[in-house]
Short mmCIF file of C-alpha atoms and ligand atoms in Angstrom, two decimals:
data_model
loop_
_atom_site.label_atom_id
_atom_site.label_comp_id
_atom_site.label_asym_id
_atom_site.label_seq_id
_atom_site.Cartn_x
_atom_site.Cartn_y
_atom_site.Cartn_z
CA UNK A 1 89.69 -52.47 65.38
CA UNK A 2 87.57 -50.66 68.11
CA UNK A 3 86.97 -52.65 71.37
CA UNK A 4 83.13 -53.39 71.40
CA UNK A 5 81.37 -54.38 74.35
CA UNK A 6 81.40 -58.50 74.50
CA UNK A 7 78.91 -61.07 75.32
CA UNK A 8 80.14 -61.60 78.43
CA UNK A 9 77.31 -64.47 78.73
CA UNK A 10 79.88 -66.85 79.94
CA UNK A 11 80.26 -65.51 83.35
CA UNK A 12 76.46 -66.12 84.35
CA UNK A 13 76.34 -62.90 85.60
CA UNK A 14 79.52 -63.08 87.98
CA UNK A 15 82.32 -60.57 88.31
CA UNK A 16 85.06 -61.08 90.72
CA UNK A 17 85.89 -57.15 89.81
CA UNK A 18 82.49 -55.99 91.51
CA UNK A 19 83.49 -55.97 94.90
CA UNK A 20 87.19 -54.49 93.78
CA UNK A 21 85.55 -50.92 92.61
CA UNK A 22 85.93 -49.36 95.61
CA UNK A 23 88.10 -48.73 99.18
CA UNK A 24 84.99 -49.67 101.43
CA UNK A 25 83.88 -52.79 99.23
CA UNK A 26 87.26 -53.93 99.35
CA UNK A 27 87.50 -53.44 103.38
CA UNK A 28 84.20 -54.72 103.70
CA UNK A 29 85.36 -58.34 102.46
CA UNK A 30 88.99 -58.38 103.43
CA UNK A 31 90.22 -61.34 104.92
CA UNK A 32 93.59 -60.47 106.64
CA UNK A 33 94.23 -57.67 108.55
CA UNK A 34 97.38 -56.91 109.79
CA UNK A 35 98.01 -54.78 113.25
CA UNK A 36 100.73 -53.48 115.49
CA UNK A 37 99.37 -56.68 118.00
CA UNK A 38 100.77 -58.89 115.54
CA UNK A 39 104.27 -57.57 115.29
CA UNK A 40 107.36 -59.24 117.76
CA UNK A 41 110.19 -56.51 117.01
CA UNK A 42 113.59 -57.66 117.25
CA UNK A 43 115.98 -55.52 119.07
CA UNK A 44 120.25 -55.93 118.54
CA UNK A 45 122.28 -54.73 122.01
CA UNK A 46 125.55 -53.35 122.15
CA UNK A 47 127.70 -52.09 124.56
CA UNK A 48 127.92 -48.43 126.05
CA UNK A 49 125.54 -45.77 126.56
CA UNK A 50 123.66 -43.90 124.40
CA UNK A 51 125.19 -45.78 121.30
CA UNK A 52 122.70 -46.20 118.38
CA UNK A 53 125.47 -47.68 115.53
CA UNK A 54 123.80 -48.45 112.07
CA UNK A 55 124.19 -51.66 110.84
CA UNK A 56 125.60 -51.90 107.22
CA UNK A 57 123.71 -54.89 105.88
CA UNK A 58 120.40 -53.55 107.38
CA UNK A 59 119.52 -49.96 106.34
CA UNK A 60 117.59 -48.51 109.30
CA UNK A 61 118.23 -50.85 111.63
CA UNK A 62 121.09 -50.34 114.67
CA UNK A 63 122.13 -51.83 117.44
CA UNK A 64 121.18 -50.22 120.67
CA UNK A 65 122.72 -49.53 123.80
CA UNK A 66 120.73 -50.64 126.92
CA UNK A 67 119.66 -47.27 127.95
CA UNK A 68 118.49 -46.61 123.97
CA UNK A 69 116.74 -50.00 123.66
CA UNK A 70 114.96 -49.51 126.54
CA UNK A 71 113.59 -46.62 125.41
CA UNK A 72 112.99 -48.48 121.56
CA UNK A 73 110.96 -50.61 124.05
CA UNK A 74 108.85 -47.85 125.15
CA UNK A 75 108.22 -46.97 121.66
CA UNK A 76 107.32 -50.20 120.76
CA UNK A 77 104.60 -50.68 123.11
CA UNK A 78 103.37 -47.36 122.63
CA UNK A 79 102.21 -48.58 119.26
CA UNK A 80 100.53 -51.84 120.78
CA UNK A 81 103.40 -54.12 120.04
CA UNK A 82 103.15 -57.21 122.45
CA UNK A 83 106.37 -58.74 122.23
CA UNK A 84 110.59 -57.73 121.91
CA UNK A 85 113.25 -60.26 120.90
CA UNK A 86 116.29 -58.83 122.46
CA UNK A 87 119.66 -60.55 121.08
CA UNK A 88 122.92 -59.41 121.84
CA UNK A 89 126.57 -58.12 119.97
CA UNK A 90 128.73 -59.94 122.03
CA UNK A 91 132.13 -58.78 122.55
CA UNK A 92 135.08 -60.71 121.13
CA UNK A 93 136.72 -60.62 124.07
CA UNK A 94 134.13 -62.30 125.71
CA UNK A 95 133.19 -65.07 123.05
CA UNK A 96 134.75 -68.35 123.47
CA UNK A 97 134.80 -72.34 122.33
CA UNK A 98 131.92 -72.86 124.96
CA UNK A 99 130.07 -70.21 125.03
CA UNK A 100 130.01 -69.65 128.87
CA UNK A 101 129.25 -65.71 128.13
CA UNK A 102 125.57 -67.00 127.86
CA UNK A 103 125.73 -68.29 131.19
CA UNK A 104 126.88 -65.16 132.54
CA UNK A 105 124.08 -63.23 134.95
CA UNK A 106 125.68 -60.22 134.11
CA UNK A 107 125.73 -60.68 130.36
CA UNK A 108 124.47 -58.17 128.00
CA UNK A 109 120.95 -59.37 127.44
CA UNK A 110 120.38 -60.47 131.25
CA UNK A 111 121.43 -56.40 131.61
CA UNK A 112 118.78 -55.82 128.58
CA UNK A 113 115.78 -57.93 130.18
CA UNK A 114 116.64 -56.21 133.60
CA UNK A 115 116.35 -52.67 132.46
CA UNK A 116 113.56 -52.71 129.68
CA UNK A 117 111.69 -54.97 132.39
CA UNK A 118 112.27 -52.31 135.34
CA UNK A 119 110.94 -49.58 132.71
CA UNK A 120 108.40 -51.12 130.62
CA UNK A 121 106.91 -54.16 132.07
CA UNK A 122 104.19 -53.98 130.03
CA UNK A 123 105.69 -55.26 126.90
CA UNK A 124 106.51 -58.99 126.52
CA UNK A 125 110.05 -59.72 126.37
CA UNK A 126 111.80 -62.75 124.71
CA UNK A 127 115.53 -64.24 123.88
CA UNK A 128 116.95 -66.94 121.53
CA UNK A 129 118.30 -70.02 122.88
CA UNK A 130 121.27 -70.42 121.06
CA UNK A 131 125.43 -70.43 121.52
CA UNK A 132 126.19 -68.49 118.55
CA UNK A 133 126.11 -65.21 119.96
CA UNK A 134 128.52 -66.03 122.34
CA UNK A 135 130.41 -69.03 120.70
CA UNK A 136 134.47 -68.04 119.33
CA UNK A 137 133.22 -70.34 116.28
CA UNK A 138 130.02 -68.64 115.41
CA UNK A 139 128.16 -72.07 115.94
CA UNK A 140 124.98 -72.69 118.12
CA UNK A 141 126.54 -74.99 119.86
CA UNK A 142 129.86 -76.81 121.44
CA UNK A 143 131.91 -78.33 119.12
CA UNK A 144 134.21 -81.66 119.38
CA UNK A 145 136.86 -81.03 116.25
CA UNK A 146 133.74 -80.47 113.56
CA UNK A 147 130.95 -82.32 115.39
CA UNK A 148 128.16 -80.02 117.03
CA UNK A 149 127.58 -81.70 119.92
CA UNK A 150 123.63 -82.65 120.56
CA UNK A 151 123.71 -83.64 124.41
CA UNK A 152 126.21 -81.65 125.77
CA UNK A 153 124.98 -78.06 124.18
CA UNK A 154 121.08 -79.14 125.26
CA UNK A 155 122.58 -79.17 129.08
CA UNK A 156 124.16 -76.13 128.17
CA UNK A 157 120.90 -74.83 126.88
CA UNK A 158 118.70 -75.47 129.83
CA UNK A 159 121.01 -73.13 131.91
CA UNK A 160 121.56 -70.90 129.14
CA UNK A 161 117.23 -70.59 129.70
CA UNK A 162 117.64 -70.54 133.42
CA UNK A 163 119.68 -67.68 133.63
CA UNK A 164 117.37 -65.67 131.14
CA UNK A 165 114.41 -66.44 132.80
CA UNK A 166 115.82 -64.91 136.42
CA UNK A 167 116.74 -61.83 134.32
CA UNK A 168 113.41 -61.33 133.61
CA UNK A 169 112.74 -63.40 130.25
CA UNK A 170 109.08 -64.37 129.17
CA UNK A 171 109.46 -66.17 126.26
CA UNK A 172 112.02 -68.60 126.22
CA UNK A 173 112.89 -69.21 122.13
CA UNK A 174 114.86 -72.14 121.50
CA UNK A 175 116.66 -71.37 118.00
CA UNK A 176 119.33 -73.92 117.83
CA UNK A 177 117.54 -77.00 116.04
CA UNK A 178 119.40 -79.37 118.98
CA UNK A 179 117.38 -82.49 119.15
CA UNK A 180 114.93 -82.39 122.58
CA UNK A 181 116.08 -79.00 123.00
CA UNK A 182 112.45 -78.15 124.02
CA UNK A 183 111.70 -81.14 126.20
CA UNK A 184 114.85 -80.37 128.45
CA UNK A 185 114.13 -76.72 128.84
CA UNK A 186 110.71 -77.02 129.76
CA UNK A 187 111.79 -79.39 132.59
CA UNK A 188 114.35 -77.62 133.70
CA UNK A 189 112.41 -74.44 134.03
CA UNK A 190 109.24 -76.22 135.62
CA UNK A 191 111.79 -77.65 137.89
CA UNK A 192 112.72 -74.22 139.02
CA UNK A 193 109.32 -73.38 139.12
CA UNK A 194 109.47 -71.27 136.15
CA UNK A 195 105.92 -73.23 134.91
CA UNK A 196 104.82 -70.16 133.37
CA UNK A 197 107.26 -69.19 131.38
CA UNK A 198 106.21 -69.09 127.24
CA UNK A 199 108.19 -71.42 125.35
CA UNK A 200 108.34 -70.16 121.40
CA UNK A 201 110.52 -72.97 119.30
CA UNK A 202 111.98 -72.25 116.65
CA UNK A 203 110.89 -75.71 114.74
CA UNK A 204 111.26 -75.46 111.09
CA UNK A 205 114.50 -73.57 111.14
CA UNK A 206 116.05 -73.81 108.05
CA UNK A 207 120.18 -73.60 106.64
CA UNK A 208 119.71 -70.40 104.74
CA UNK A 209 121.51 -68.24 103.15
CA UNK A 210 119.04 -64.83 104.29
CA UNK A 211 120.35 -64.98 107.69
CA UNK A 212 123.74 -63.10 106.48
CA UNK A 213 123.11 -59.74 107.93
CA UNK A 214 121.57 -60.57 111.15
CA UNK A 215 125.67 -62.84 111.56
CA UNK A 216 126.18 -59.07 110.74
CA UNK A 217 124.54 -57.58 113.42
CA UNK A 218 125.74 -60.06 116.12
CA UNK A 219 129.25 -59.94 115.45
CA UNK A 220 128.96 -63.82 114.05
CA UNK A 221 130.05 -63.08 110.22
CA UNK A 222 133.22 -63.87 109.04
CA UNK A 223 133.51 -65.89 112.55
CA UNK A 224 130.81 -69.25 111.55
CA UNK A 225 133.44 -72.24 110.92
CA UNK A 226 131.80 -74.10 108.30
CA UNK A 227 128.18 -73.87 107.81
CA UNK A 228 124.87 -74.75 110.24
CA UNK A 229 123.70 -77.82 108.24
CA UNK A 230 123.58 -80.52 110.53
CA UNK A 231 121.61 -79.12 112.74
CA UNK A 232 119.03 -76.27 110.73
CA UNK A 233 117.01 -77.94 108.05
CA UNK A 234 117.57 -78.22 104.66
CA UNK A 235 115.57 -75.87 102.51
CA UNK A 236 114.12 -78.94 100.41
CA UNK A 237 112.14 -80.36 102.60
CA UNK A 238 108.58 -79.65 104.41
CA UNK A 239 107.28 -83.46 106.03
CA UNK A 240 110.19 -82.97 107.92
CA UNK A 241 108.93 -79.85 109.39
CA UNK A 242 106.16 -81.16 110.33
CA UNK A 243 107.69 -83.59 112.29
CA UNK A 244 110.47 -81.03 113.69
CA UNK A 245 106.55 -79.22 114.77
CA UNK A 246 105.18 -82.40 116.10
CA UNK A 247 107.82 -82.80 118.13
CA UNK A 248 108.81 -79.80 119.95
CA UNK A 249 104.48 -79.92 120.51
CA UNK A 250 105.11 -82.75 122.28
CA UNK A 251 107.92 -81.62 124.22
CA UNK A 252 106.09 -78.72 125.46
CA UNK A 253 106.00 -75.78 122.56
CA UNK A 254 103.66 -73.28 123.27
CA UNK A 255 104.32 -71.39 119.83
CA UNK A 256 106.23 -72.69 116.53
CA UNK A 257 108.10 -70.54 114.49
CA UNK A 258 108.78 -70.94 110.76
CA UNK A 259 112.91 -69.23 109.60
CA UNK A 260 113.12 -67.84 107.41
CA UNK A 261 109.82 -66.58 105.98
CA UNK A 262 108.70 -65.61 102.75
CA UNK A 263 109.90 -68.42 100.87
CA UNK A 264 108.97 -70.99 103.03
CA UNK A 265 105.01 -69.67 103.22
CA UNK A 266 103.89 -73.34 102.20
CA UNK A 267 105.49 -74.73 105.75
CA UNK A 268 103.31 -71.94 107.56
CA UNK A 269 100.56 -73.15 105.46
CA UNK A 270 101.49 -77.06 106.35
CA UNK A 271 102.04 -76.01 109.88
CA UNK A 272 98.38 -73.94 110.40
CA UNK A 273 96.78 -76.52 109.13
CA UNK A 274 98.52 -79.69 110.97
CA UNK A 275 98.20 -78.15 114.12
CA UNK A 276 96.20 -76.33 116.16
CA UNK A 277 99.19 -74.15 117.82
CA UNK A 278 99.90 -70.64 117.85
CA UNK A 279 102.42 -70.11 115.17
CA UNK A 280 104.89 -67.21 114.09
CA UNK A 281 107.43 -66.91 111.14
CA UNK A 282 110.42 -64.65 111.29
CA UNK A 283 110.73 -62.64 108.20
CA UNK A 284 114.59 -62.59 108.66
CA UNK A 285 117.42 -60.12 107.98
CA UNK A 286 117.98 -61.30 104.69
CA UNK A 287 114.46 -60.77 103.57
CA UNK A 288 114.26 -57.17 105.09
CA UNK A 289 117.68 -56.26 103.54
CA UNK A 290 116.11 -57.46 100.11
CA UNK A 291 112.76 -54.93 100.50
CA UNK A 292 114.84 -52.03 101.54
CA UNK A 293 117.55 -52.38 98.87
CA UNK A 294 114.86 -52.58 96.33
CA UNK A 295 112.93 -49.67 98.13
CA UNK A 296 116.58 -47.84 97.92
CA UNK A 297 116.56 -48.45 94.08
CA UNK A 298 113.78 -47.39 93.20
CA UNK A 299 112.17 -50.60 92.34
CA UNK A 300 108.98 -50.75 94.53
CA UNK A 301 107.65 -48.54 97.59
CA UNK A 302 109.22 -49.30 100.79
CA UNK A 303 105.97 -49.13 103.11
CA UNK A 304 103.43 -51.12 100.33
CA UNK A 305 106.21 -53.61 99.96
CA UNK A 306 106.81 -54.29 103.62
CA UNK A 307 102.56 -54.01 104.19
CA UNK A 308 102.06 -56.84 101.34
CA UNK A 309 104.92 -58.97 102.31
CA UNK A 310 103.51 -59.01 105.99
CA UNK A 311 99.97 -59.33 105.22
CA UNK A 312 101.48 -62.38 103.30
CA UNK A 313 102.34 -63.93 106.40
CA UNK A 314 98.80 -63.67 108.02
CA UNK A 315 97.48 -65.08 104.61
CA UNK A 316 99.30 -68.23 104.74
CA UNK A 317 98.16 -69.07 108.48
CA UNK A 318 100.25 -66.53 110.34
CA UNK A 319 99.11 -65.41 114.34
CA UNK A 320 102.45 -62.96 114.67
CA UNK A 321 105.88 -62.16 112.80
CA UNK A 322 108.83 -60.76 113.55
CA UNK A 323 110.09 -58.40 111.47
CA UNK A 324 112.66 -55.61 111.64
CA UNK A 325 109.88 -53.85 110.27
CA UNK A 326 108.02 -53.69 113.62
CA UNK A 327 108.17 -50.40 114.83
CA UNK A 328 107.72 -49.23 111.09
CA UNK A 329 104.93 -50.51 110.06
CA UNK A 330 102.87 -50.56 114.16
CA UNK A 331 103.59 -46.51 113.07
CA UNK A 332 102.37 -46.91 109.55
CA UNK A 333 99.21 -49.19 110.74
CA UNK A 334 98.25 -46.89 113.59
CA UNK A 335 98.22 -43.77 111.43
C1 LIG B 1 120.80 -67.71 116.03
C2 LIG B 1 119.87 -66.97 115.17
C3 LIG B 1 120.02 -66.63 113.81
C4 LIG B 1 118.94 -65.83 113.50
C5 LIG B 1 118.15 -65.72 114.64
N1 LIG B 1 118.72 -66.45 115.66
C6 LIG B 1 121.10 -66.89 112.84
C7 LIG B 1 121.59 -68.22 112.60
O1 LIG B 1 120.99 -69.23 112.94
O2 LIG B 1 122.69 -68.28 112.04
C8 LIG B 1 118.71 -65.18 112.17
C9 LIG B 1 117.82 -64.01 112.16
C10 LIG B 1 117.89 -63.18 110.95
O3 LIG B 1 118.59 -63.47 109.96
O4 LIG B 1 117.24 -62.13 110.96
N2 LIG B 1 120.70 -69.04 116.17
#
């Protein structure tokens, strides 16, 4: 039977399709855009000089020596991206139960923050707050037989800040789920007149299983004793984020972060619309692994994949994102 033009009487004279026909109707009432300004680029350090070593788990992503990232650095802000989170490949040999590598002035991202800042000041420049980069156990904090300890690894924290900040850290990020993590660090560091440093917490932080290559990339897999799931949320619940969000507001957040992303979009959503805080979401290892693989096999374009999926982020109440993507897609967007 031939298709014959229907009474489309129904629709009162709207089509939805009418402003889809062509590029500059669809520009003209986009919603989201996405630009390099939104991007914070994650950066692994290693060891050595000029070492750029691929990282198995994460097609097109290697960890950097400090003379390579700073350059990566230069790059980076080249294309207009504000912000680098700089996290380290600790040596075995320098891992232990306590983690005292992170207190370390000399440690491998204090050397990072010292030479990208002496080269490129202009570009923002943050670190975790965490143990497990440093810890024998792979855990983000000290341990007493299984326990995580809460107290003990905030104190450990604070100093952990401290001696980031004198390297030349601007955005302190708290990513260890420790309870008044946030609170602590933001008096120790006014107390050391360190007011102005940026505080991004990582509040809904969740036990997931995505974060496998970045334990990869730091040296951590194979290492983690157990699992993180008394102290990073469980994947079922949202009010609780909120209140994880409420509170590290209280204690002095300047930004929230949402871990991982994509499949938690409906906690950015909860989030934007609870609060009126700057808020990011880290599309994490995992989730890049997952577009590149599928890029690799021929299942979807790499660059529209990685586009959508970060536009998704702005969509759900987004202001930034970071994404091993970064450099990519600031090159992609600029072009
Ligand atoms: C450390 C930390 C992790 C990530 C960022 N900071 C891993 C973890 O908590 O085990 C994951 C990032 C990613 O997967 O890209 N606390």
């Amino acid at each position: 039977m031939a298709y014959k033009k229907h009474d489309m009487g129904f629709l009162k004279g709207r089509r939805l399709r009418r402003l889809r026909q062509r590029d500059w109707s669809r520009e003209l009432v986009r919603e989201n855009t996405l630009t390099a300004a939104d991007l914070i680029y994650p950066i692994f350090v290693t060891e050595g000089e000029n070492i750029r070593e691929p990282i198995g788990s994460m097609p097109g992503v290697f960890r950097l020596s400090v003379d390579l990232a700073v350059k990566e650095a230069k790059a980076a802000r080249a294309e207009g991206i504000p912000l680098l989170a700089l996290f380290p490949n600790t040596q075995s040999e320098r891992r232990s139960e306590d983690g005292a590598e992170a207190l370390n002035p000399d440690n491998l991202t204090c050397r990072a923050l010292r030479a990208i800042k002496d080269t490129v000041p202009e570009i923002g420049l943050c670190t975790d707050v965490a143990l497990d980069p440093y810890t024998s156990h792979g855990h983000d904090g000290v341990m007493e037989g299984e326990t995580i300890l809460n107290d003990e690894t905030v104190e450990i924290l604070v100093n952990q800040a401290l001696n980031q900040v004198r390297a030349g850290c601007d955005v302190i990020a708290p990513s260890d789920m420790m309870d008044g993590r946030v609170g602590a660090i933001r008096r120790g560091l006014d107390a050391k007149g360190f007011e102005n440093t940026i505080i991004m917490a990582y509040s809904a932080k969740y036990a997931s299983a995505f974060y496998g290559p970045f334990r990869d990339a730091i040296g951590s897999e194979g290492r983690l004793r157990g699992d993180k799931r008394t102290y990073q949320m469980d994947h079922a619940n949202i009010n609780e984020a909120l209140r994880e969000a409420a509170q590290d507001i209280e204690e002095g957040a300047d930004i929230l972060m949402v871990k991982p992303g994509m499949p938690y979009l409906d906690v950015v959503r909860a989030l934007s619309e609870a609060f009126n805080t700057p808020l990011t979401a880290y599309q994490v290892s995992g989730e890049y692994a997952m577009i590149c693989l599928g890029a690799e096999a021929g299942m979807w374009e790499r660059e529209a994949a990685m586009v959508e999926s970060l536009t998704g982020f702005k969509r759900a109440g987004c202001d930034a994102m970071l994404t091993y993507f970064a450099l990519e897609a600031a090159r992609l967007l600029n072009r």
